[in-house]
PDB file of C-alpha atoms and ligand atoms in Angstrom:
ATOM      1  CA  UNK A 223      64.561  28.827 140.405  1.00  0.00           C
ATOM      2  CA  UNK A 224      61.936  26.735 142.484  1.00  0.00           C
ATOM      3  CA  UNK A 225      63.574  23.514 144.293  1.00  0.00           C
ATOM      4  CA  UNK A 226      61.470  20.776 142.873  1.00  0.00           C
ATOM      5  CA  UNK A 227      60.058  17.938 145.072  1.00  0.00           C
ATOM      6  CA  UNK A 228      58.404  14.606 144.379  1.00  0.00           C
ATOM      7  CA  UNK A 229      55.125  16.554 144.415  1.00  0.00           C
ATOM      8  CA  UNK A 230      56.426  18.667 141.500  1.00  0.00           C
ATOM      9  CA  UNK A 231      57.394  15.450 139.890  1.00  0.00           C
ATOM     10  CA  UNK A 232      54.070  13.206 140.183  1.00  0.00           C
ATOM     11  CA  UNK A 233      52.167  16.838 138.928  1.00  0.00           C
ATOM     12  CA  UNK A 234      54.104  16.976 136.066  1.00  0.00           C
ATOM     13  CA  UNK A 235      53.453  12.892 135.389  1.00  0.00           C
ATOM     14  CA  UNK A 236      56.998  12.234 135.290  1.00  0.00           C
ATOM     15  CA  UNK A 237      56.784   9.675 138.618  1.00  0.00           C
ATOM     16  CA  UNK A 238      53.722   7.412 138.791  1.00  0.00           C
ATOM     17  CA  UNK A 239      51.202   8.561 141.434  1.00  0.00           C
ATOM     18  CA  UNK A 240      47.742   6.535 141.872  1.00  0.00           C
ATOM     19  CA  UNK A 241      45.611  10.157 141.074  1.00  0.00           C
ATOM     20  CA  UNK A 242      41.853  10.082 142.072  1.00  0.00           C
ATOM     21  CA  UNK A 243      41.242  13.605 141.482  1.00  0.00           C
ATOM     22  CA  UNK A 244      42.383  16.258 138.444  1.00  0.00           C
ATOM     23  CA  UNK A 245      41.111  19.528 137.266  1.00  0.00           C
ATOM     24  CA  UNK A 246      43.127  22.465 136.052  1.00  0.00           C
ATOM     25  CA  UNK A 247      43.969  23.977 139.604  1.00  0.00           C
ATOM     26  CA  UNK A 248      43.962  20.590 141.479  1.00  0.00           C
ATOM     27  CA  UNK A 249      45.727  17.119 142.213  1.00  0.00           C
ATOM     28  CA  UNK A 250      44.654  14.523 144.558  1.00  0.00           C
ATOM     29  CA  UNK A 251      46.281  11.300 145.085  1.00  0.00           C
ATOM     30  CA  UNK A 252      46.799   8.141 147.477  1.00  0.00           C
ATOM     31  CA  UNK A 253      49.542   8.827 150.157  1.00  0.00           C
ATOM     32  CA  UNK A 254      52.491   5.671 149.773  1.00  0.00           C
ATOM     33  CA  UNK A 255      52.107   5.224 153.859  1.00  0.00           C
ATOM     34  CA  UNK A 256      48.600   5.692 154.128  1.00  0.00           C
ATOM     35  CA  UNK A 257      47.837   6.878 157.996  1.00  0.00           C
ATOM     36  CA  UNK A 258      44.429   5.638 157.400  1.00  0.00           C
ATOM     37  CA  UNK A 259      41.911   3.806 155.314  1.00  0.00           C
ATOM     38  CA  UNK A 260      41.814   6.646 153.006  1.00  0.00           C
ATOM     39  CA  UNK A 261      44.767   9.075 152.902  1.00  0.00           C
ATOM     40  CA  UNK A 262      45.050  11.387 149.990  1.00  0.00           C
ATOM     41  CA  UNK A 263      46.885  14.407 149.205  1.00  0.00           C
ATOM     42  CA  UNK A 264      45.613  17.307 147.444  1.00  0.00           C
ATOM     43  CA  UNK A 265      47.986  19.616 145.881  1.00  0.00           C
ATOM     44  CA  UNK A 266      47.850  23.014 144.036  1.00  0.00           C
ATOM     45  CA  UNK A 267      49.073  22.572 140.429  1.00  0.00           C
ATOM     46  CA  UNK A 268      50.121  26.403 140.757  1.00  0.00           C
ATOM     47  CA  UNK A 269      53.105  25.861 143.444  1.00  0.00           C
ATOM     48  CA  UNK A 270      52.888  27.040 146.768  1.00  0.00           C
ATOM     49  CA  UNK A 271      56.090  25.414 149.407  1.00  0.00           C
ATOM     50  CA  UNK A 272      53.994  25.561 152.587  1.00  0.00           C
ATOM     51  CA  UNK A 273      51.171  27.690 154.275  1.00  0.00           C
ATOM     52  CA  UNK A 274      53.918  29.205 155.784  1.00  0.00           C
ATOM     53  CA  UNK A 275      54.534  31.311 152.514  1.00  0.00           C
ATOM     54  CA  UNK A 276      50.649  31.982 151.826  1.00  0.00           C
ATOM     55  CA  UNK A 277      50.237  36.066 151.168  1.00  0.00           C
ATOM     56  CA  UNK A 278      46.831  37.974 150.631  1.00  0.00           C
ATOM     57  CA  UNK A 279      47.293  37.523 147.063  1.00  0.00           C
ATOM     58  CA  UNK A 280      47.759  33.231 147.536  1.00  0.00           C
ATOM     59  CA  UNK A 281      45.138  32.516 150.794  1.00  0.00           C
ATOM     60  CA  UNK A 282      42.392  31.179 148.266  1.00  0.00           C
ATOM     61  CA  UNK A 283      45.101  27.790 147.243  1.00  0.00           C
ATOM     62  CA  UNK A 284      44.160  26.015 150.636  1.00  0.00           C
ATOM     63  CA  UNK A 285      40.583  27.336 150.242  1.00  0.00           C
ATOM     64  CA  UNK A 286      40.286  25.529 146.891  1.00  0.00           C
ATOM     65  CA  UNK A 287      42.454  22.723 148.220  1.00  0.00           C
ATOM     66  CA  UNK A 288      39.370  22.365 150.763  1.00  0.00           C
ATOM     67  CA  UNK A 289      36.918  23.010 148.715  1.00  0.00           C
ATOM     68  CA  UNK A 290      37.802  20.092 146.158  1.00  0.00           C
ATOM     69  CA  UNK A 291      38.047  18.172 149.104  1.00  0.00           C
ATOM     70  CA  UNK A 292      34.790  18.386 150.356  1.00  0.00           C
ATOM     71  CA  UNK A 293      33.225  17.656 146.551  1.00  0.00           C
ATOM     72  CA  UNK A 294      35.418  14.742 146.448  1.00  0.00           C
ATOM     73  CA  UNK A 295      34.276  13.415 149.919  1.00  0.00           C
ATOM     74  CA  UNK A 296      30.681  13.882 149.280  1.00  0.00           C
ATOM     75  CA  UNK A 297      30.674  12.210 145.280  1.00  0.00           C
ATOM     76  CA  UNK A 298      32.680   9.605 146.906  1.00  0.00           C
ATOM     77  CA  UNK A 299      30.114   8.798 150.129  1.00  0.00           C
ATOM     78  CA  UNK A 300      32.798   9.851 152.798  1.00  0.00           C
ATOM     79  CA  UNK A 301      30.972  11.422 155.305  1.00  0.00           C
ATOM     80  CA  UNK A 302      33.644  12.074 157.744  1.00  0.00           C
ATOM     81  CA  UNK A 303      36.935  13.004 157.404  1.00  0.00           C
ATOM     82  CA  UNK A 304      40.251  14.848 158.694  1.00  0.00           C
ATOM     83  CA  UNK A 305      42.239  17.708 157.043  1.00  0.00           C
ATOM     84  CA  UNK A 306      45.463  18.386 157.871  1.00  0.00           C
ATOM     85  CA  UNK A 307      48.524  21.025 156.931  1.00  0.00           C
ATOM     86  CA  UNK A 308      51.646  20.405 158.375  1.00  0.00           C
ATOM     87  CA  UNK A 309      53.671  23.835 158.141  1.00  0.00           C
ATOM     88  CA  UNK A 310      57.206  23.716 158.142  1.00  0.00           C
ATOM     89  CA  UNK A 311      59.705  21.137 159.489  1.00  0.00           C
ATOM     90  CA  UNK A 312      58.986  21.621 162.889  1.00  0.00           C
ATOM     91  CA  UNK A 313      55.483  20.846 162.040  1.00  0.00           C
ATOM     92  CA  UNK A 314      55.862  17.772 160.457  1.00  0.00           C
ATOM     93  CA  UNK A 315      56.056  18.886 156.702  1.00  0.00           C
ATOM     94  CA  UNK A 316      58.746  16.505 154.774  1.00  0.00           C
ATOM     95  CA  UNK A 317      57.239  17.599 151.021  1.00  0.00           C
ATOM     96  CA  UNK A 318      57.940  21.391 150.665  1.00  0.00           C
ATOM     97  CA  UNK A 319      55.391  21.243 148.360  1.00  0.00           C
ATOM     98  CA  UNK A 320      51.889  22.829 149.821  1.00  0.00           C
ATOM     99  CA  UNK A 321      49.360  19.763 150.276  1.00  0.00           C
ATOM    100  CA  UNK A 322      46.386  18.833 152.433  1.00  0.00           C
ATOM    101  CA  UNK A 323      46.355  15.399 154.303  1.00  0.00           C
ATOM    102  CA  UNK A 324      42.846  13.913 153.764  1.00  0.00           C
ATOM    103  CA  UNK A 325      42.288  11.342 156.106  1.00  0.00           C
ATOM    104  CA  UNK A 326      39.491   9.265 156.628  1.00  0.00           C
ATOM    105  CA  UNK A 327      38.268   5.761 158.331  1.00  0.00           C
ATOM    106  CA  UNK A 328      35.671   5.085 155.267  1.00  0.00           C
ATOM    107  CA  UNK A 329      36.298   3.804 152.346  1.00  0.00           C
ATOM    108  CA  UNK A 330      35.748   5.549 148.913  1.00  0.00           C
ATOM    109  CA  UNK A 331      32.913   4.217 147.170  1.00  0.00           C
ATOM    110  CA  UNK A 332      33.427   2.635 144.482  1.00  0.00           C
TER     111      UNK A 332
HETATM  112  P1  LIG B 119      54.227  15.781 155.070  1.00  0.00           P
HETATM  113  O1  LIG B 119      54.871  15.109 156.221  1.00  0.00           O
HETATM  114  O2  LIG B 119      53.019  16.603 155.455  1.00  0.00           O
HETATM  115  O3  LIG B 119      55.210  16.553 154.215  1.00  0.00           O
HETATM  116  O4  LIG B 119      53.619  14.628 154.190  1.00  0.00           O
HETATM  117  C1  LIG B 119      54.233  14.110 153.051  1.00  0.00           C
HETATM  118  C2  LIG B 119      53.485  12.862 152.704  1.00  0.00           C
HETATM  119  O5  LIG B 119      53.841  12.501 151.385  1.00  0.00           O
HETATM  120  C3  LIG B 119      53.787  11.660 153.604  1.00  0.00           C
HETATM  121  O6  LIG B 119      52.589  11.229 154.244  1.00  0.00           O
HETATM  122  C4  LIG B 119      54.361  10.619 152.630  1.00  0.00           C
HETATM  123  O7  LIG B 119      53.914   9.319 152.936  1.00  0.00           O
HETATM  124  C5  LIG B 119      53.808  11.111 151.304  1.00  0.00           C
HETATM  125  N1  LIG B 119      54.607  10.738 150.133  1.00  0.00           N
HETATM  126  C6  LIG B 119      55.944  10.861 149.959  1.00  0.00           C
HETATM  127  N2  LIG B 119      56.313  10.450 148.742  1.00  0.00           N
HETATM  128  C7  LIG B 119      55.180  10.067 148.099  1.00  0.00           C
HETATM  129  C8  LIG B 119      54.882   9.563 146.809  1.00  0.00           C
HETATM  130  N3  LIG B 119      55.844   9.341 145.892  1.00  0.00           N
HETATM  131  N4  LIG B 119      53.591   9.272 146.506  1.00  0.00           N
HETATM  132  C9  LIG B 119      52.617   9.487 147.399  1.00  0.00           C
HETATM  133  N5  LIG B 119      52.819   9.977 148.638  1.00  0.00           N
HETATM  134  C10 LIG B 119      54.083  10.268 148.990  1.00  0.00           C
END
């Protein structure tokens, strides 16, 4: 059975997480120590632990991850941004939960 992480916990709405983004594939949501004026995380609902375990069959999860990115940035008037993985430990991952660091010196429009 799949360890499950905070990440598995705010998908499944059994922690509080302050969510700005949802669709069927997708969760975004404010990072606790944000590392910037905007810092979200985008998850996969389908779980994934890290890029380091991305196959053939799984490489379009961080494609999507980016893509919903990029929609959210450009509804939200964000024109310019950072994206980051950390892979693994060694890398800086904590969460062993695939996400994408959004970070940005903007502001979302509200
Ligand atoms: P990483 O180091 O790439 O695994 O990043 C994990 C991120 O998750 C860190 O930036 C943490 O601040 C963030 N984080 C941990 N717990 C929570 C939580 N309950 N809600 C929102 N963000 C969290």
């Amino acid at each position: 059975m799949e360890e499950r992480t905070i990440f598995h916990r705010i998908r499944d709405k059994e922690i509080p997480a302050d969510i700005l983004f949802e669709d069927d594939e997708v969760l975004a949501f404010r990072d606790i120590h944000p590392k910037a004026q905007t810092h979200l995380l985008f998850i996969p609902k389908h779980f994934v632990a890290s890029i380091a375990d991305i196959t053939p069959e799984t490489v379009h999860i961080p494609g999507m991850l980016i893509l919903k990115a990029q929609e959210f940035a450009r509804e939200k008037g964000i024109s310019g941004y950072r994206l980051t993985f950390h892979v693994g430990k060694e890398g800086g991952q904590e969460v062993m939960y695939l996400h994408l660091h959004f970070l940005s010196d903007q502001k979302i429009a509200s």
